[in-house]
PDB file of C-alpha atoms in Angstrom:
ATOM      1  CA  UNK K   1     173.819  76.256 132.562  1.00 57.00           C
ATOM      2  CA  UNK K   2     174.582  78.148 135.674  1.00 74.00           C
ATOM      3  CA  UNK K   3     176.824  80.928 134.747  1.00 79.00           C
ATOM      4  CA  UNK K   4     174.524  81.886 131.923  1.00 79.00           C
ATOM      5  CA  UNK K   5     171.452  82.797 133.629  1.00 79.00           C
ATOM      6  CA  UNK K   6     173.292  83.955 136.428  1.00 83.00           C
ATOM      7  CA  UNK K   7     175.177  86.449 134.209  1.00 83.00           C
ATOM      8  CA  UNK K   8     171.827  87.433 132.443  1.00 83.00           C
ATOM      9  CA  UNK K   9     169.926  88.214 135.349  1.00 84.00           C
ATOM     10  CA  UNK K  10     172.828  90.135 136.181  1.00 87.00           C
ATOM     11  CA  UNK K  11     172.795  92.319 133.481  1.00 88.00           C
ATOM     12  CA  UNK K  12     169.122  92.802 133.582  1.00 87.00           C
ATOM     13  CA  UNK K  13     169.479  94.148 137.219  1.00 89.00           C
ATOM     14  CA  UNK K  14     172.211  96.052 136.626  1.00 90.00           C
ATOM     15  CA  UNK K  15     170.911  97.921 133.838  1.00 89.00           C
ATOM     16  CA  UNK K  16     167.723  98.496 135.009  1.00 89.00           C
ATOM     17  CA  UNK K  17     169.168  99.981 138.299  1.00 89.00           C
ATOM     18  CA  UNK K  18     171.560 102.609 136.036  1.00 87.00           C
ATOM     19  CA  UNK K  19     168.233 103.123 134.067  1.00 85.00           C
ATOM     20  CA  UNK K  20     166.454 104.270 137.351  1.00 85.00           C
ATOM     21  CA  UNK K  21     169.644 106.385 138.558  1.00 83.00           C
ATOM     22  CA  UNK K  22     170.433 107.802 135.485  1.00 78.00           C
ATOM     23  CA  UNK K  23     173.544 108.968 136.322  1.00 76.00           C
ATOM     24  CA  UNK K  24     177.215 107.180 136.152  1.00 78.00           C
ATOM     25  CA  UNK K  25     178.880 108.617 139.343  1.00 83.00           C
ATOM     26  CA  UNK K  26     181.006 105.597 140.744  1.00 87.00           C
ATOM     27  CA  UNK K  27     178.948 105.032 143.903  1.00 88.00           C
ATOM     28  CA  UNK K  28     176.091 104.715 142.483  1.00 87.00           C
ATOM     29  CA  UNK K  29     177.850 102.165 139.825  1.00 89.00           C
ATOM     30  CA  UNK K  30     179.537 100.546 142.800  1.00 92.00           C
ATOM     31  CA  UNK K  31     176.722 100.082 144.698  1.00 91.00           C
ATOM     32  CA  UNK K  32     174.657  98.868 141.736  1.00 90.00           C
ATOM     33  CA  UNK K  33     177.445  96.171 140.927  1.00 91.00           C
ATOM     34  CA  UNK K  34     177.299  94.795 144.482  1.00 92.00           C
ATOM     35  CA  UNK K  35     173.478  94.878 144.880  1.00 91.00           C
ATOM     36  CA  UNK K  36     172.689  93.031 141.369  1.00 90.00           C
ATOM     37  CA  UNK K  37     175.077  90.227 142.162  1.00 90.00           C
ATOM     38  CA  UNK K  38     173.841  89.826 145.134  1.00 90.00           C
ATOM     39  CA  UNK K  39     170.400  89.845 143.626  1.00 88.00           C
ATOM     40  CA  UNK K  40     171.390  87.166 141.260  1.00 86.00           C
ATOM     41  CA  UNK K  41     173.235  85.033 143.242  1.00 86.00           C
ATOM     42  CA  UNK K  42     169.875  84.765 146.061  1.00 86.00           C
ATOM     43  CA  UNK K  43     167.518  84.485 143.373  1.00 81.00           C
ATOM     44  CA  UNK K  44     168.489  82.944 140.044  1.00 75.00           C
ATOM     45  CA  UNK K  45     170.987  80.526 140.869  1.00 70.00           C
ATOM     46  CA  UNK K  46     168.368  78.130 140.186  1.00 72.00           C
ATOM     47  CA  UNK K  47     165.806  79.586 137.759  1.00 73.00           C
ATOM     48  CA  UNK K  48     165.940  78.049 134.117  1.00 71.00           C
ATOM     49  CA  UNK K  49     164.591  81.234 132.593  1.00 71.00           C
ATOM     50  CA  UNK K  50     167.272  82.693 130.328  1.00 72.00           C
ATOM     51  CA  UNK K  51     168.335  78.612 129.355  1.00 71.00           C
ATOM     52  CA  UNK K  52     167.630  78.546 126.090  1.00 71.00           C
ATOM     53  CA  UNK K  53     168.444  82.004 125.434  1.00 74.00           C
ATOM     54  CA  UNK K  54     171.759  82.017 122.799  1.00 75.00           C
ATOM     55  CA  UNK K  55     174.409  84.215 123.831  1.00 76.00           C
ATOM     56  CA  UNK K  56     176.192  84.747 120.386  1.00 78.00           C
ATOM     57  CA  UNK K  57     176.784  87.905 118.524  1.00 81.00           C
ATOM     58  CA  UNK K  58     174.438  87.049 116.168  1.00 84.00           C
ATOM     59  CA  UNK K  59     171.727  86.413 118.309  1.00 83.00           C
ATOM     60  CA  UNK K  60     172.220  90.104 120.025  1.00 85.00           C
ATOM     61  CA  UNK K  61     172.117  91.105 116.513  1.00 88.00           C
ATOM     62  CA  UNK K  62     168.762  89.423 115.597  1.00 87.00           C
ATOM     63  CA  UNK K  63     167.543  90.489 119.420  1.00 87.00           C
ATOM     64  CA  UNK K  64     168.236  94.447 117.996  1.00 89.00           C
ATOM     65  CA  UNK K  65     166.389  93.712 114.722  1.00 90.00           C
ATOM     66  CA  UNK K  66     163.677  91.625 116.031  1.00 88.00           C
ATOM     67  CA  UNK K  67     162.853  95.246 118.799  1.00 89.00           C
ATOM     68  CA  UNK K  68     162.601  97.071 115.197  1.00 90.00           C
ATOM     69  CA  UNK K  69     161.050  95.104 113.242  1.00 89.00           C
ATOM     70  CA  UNK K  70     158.261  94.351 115.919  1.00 87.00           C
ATOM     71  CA  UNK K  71     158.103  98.249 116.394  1.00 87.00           C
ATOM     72  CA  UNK K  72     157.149  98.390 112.832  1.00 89.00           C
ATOM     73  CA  UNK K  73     154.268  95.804 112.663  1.00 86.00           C
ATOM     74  CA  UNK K  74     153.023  97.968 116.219  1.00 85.00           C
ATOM     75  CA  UNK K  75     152.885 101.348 113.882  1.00 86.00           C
ATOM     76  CA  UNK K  76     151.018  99.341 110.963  1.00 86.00           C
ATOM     77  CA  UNK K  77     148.379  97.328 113.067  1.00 84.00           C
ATOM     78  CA  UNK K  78     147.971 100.405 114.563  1.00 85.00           C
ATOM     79  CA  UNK K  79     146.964 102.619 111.403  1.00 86.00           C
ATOM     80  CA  UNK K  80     144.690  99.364 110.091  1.00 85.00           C
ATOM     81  CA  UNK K  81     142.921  99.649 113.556  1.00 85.00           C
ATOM     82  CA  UNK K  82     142.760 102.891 113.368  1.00 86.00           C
ATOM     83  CA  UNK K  83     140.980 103.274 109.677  1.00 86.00           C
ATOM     84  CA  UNK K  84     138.697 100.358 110.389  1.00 85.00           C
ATOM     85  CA  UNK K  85     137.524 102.154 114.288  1.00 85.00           C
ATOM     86  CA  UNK K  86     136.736 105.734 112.669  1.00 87.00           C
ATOM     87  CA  UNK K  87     135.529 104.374 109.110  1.00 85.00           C
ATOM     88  CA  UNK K  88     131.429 104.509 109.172  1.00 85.00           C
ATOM     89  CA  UNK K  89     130.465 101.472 108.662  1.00 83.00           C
ATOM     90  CA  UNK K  90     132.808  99.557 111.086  1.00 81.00           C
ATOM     91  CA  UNK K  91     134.508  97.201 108.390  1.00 81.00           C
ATOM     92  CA  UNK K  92     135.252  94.118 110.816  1.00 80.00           C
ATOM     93  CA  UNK K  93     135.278  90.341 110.079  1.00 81.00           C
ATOM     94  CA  UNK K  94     136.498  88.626 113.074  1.00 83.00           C
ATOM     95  CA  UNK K  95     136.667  84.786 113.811  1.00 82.00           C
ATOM     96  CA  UNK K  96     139.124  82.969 115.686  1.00 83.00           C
ATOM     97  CA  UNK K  97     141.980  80.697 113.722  1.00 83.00           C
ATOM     98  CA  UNK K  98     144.772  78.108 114.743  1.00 83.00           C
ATOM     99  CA  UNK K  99     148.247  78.788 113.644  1.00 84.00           C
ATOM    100  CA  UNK K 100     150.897  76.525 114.154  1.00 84.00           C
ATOM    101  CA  UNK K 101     154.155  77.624 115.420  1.00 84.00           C
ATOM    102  CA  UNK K 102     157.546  75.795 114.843  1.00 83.00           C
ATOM    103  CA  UNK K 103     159.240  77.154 117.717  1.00 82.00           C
ATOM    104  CA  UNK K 104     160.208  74.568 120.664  1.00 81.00           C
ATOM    105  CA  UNK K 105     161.718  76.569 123.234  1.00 81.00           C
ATOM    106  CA  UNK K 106     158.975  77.594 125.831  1.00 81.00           C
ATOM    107  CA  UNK K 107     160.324  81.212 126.056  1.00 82.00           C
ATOM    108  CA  UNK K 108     160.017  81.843 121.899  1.00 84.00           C
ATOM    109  CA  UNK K 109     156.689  80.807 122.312  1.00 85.00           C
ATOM    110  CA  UNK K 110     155.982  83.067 124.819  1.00 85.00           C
ATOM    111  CA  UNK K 111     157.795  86.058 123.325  1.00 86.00           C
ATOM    112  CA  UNK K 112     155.746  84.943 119.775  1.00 87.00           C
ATOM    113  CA  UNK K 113     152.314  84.833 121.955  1.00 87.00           C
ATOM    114  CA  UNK K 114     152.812  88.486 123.172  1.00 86.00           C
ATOM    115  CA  UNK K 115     153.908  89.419 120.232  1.00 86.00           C
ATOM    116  CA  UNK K 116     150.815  88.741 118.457  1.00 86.00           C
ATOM    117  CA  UNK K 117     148.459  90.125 121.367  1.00 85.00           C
ATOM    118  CA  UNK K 118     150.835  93.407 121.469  1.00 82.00           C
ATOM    119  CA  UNK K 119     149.952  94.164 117.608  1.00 80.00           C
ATOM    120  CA  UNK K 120     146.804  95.164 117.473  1.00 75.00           C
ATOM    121  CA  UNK K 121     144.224  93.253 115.527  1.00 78.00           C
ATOM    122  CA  UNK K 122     145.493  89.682 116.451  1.00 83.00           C
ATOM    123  CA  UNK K 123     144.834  88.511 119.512  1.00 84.00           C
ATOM    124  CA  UNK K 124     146.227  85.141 121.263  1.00 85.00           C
ATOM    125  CA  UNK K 125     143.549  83.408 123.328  1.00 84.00           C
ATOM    126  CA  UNK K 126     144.804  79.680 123.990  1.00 83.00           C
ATOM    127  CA  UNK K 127     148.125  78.174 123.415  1.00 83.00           C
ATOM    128  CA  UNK K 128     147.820  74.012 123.383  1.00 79.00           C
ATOM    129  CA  UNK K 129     151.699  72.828 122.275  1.00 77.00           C
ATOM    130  CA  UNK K 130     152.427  73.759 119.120  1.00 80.00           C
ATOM    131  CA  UNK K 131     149.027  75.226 118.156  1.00 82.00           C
ATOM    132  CA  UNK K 132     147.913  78.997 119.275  1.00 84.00           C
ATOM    133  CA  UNK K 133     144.406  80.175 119.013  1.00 84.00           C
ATOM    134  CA  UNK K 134     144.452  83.273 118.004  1.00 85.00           C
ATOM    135  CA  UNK K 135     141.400  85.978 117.543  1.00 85.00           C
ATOM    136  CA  UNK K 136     141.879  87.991 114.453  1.00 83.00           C
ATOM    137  CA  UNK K 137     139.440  91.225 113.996  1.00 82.00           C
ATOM    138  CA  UNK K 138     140.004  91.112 110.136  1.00 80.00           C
ATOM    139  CA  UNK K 139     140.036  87.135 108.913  1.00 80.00           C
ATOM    140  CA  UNK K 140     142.152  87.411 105.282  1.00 78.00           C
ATOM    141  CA  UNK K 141     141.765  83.504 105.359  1.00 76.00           C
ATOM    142  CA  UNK K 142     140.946  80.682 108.044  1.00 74.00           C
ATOM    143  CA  UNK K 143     143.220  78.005 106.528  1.00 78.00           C
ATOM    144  CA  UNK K 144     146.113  76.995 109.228  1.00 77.00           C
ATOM    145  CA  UNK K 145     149.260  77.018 106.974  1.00 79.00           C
ATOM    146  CA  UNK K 146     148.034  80.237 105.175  1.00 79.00           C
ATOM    147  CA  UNK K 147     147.151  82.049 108.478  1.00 77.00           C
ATOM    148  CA  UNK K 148     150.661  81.041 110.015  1.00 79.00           C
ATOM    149  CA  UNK K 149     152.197  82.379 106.888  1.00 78.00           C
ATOM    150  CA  UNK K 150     150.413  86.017 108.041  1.00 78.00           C
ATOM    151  CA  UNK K 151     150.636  86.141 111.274  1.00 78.00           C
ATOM    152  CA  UNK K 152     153.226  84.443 112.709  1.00 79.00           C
ATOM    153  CA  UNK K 153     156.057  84.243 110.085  1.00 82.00           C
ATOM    154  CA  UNK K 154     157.044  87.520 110.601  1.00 81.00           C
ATOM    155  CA  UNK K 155     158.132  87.324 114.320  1.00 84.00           C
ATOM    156  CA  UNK K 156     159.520  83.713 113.890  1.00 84.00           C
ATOM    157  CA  UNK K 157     161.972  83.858 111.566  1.00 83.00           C
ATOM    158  CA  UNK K 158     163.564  85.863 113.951  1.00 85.00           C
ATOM    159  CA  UNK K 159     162.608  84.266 116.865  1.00 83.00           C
ATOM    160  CA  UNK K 160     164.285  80.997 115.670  1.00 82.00           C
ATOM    161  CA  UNK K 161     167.811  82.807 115.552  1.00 81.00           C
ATOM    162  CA  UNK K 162     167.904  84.057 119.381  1.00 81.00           C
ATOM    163  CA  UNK K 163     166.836  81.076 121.151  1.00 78.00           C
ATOM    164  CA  UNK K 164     167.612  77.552 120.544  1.00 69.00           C
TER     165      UNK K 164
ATOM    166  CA  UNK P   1     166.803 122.488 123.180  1.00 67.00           C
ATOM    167  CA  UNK P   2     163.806 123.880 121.522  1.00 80.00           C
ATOM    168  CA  UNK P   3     162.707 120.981 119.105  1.00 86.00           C
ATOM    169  CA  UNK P   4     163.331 118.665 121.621  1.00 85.00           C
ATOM    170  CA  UNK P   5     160.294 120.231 122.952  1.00 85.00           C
ATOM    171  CA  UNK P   6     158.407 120.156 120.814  1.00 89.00           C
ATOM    172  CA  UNK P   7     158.977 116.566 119.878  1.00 90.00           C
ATOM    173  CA  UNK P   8     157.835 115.963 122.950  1.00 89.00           C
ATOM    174  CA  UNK P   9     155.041 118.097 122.595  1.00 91.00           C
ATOM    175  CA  UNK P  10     154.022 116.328 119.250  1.00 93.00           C
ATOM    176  CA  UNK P  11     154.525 112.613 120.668  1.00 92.00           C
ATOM    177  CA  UNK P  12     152.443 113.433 123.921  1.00 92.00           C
ATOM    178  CA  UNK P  13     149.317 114.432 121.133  1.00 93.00           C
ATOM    179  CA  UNK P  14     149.939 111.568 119.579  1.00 91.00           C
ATOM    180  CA  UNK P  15     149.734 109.526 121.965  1.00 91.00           C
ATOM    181  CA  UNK P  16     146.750 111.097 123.459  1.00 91.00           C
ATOM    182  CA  UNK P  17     145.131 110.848 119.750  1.00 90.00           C
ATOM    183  CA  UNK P  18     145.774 106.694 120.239  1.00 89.00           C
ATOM    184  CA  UNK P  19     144.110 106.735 123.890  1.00 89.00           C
ATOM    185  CA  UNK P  20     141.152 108.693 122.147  1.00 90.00           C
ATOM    186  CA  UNK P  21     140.471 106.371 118.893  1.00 88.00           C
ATOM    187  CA  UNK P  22     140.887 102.923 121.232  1.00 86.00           C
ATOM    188  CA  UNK P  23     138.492 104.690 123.717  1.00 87.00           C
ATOM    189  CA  UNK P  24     135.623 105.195 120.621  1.00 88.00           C
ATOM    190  CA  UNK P  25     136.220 101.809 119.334  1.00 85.00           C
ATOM    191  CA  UNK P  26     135.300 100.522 122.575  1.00 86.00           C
ATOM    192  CA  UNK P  27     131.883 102.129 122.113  1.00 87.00           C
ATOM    193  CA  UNK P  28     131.495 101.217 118.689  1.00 85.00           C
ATOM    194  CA  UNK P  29     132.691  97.455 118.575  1.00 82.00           C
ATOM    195  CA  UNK P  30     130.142  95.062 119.030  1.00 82.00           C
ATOM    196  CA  UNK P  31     131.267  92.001 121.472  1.00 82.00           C
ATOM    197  CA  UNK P  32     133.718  91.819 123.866  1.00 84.00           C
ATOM    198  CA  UNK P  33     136.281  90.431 122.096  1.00 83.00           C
ATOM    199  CA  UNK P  34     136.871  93.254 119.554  1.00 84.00           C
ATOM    200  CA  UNK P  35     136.527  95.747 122.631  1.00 85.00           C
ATOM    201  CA  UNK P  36     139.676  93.752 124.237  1.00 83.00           C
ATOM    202  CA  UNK P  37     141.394  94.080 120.747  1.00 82.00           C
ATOM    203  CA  UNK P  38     140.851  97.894 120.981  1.00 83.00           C
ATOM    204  CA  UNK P  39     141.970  98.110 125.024  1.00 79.00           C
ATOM    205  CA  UNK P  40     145.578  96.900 123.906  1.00 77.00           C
ATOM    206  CA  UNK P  41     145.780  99.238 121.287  1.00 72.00           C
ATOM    207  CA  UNK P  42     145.079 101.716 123.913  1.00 70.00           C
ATOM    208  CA  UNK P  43     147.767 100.836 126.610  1.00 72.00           C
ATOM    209  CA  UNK P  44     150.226  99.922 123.420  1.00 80.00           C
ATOM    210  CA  UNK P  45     150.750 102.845 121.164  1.00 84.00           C
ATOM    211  CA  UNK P  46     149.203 105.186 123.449  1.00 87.00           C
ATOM    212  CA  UNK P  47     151.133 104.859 126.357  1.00 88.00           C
ATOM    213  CA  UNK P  48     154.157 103.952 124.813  1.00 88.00           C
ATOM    214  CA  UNK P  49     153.919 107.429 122.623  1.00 90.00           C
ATOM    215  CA  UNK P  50     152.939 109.491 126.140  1.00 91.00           C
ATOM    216  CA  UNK P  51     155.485 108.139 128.418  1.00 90.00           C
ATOM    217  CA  UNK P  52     158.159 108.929 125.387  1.00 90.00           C
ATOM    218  CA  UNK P  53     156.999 112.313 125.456  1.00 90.00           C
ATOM    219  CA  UNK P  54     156.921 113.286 128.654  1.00 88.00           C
ATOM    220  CA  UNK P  55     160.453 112.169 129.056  1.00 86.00           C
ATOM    221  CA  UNK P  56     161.548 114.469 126.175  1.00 86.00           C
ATOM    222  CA  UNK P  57     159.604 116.974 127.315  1.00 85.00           C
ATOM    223  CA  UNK P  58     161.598 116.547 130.736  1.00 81.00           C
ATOM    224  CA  UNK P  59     165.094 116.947 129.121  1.00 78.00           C
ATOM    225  CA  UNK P  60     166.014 120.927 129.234  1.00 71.00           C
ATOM    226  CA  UNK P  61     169.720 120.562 129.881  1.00 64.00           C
ATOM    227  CA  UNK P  62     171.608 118.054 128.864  1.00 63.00           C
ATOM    228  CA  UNK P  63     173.336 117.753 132.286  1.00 57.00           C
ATOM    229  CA  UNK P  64     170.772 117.695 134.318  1.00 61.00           C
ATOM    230  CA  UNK P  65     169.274 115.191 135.688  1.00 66.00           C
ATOM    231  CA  UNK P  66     166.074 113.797 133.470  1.00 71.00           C
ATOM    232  CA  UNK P  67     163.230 110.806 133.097  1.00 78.00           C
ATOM    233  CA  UNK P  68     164.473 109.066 130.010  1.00 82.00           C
ATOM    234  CA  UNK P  69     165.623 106.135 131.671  1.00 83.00           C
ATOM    235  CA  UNK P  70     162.970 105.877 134.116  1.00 85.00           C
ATOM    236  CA  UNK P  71     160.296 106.023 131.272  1.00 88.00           C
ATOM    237  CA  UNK P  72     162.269 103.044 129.153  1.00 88.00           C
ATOM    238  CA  UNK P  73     161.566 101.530 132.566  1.00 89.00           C
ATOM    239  CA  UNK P  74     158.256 102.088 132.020  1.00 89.00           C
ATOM    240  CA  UNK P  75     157.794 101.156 129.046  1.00 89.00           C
ATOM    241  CA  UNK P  76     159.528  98.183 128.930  1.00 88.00           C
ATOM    242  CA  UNK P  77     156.845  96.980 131.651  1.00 88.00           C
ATOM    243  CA  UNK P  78     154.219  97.822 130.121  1.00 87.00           C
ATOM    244  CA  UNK P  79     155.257  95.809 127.549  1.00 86.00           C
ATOM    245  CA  UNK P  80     156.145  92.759 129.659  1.00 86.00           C
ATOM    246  CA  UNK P  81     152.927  92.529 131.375  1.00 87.00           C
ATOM    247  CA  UNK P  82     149.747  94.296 129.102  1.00 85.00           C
ATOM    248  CA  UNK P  83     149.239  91.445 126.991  1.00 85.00           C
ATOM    249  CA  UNK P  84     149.317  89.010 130.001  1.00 87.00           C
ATOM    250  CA  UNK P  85     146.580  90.472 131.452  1.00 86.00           C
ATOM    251  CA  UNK P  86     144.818  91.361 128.430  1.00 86.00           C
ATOM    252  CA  UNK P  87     144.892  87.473 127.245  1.00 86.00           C
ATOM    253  CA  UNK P  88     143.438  86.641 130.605  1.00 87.00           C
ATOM    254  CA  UNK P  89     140.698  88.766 130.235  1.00 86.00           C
ATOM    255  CA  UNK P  90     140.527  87.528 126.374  1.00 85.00           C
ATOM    256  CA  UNK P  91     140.327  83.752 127.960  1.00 85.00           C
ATOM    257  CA  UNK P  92     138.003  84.338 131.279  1.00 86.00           C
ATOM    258  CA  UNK P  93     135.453  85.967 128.493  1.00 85.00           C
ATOM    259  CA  UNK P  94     136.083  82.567 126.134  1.00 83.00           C
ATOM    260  CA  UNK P  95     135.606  80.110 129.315  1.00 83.00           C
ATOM    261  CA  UNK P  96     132.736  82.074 130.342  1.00 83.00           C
ATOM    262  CA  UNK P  97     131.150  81.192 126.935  1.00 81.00           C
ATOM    263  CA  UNK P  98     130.085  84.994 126.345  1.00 80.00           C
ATOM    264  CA  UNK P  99     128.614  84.781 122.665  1.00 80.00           C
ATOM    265  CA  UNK P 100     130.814  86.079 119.775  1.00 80.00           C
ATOM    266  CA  UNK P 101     128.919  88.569 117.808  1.00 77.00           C
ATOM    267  CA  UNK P 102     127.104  87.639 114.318  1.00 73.00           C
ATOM    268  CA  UNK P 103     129.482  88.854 111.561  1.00 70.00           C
ATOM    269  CA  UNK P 104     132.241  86.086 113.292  1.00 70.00           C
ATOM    270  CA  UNK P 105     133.182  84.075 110.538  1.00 69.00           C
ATOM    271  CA  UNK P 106     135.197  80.982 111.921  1.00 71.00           C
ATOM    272  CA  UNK P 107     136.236  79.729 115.220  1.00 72.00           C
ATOM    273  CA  UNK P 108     138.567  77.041 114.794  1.00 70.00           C
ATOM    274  CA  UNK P 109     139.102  76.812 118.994  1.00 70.00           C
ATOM    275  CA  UNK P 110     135.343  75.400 119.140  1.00 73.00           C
ATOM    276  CA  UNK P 111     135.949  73.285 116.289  1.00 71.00           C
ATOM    277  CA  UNK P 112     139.201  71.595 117.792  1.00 72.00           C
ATOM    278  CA  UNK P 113     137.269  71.097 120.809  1.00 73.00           C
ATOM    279  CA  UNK P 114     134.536  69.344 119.216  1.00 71.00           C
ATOM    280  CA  UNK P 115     136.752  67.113 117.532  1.00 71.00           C
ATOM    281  CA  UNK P 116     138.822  66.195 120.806  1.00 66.00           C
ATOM    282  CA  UNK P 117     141.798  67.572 119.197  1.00 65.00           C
ATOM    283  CA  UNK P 118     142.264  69.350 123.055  1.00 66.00           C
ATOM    284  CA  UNK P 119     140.075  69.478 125.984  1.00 66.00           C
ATOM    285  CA  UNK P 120     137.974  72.371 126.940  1.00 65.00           C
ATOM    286  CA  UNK P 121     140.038  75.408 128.835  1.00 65.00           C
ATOM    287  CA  UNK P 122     138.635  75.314 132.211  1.00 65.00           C
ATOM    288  CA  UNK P 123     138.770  77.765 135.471  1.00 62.00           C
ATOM    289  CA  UNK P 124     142.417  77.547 137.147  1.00 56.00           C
TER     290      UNK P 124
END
């Protein structure tokens, strides 16, 4: 659909330009209006980025809770990396397991993928399909459905809700 | 506007404290791998935490002009593009072949491999 991403690359020009200004004289807004349509309109009449993105209430919603609750698992990972780092006798048990996603659209999968590498601990180092290869510094267990249920359940429930 | 200050004071230690842990466990891991694991904490937490203080640490009057938005800039990229390059390093090091240290307990990547499940990643 057109309109769609043409109106989301909009708003992600426009914003980040009043991000950079900071300020909300009406030049600067005026300007900013002119320049991000014109933006969009030369370079994402034709990109298929933003297509599968949902434009509901309810995905904004899950969007807002989905930045919190991946905020979160950053703090936690964090601390656990933290402890096993500065504990003495370096308490590590990596190995590399396969979790299998049920996400379809290409950019959930890629939002899911960084996810995982952003937390500390877990690590994505293949994606083939459905399957990601992920390297985890503390294996709890190496079985595919039970590793899934760890690491990726978390992000996909809410994944599933913002983009078809 | 005094606590603001020193929130920002508090986050920029914080921060710092992150960079400082992530840069002794990449002394004290012991393959290449876990170092990687440690790097994103690093340019994570850390720089997320710094770049939030130093834009509260910018604000002293309200109607001034300040950094906030320019660090959420910042931030934002940093996390759009750390984890792409820190996967490519993650994969080079995996296509290279470079040995996984002893205590490794599975690696289910080799194993799908070796039963044709997918081919081999290769050099792009």
């Amino acid at each position: 659909m057109k309109i769609k991403n043409l109106s989301v690359s909009f708003i992600i020009i426009m914003a980040a330009w009043l991000l950079l200004n900071w300020s909300f004289q009406v030049e600067i807004v005026l300007i900013g209006l002119i320049l991000s349509l014109l933006l969009s309109l030369l370079f994402c009449s034709k990109c298929q980025l933003f297509s599968e993105l949902k434009l509901t209430p309810k995905a904004f919603a899950y969007t807002l809770i989905y930045i919190f609750v991946f905020l979160i698992e950053l703090v936690k990972a964090n601390i656990d990396v933290t402890k096993r780092i500065l504990s003495p006798n370096l308490p590590i048990n990596p190995g590399v397991v396969k979790v299998e996603t049920t996400l379809n659209s290409k950019m959930a999968r890629l939002i899911l993928a960084n996810s995982i590498t952003l937390t500390p601990g877990t690590f994505t180092i293949e994606i083939h399909d459905n399957a990601l290869y992920i390297h985890w510094i503390d294996v709890k267990n190496s079985d595919v459905t039970e590793a899934t249920e760890i690491l990726a359940r978390k992000f996909e429930t809410y994944l599933k809700e913002i983009y078809d | 506007m005094e606590i603001i200050q020193y929130l920002g004071g508090a986050l920029l230690i914080m921060g710092s404290l992150s960079l400082l842990i992530a840069s002794i466990g990449l002394i004290r891991m012991p393959d290449v791998y876990n170092r990687v694991q440690t790097g994103t904490k690093a340019s994570t937490l850390g720089a997320i935490l710094s770049f939030l203080g130093v834009g509260l640490l910018s604000i002293e009057n309200w109607s001034e002009t300040n950094w906030i938005g320019r660090v959420i800039i910042l931030i934002i990229f940093i996390i759009i593009t750390n984890p792409v390059s820190s996967h490519i390093l993650m994969r080079a090091a995996y296509v290279m072949k470079i040995p996984f240290t002893i205590d490794t307990k599975v690696d289910k990547l080799k194993e799908d491999i070796e039963n044709k499940v997918l081919e081999e990643p290769k050099d792009e």
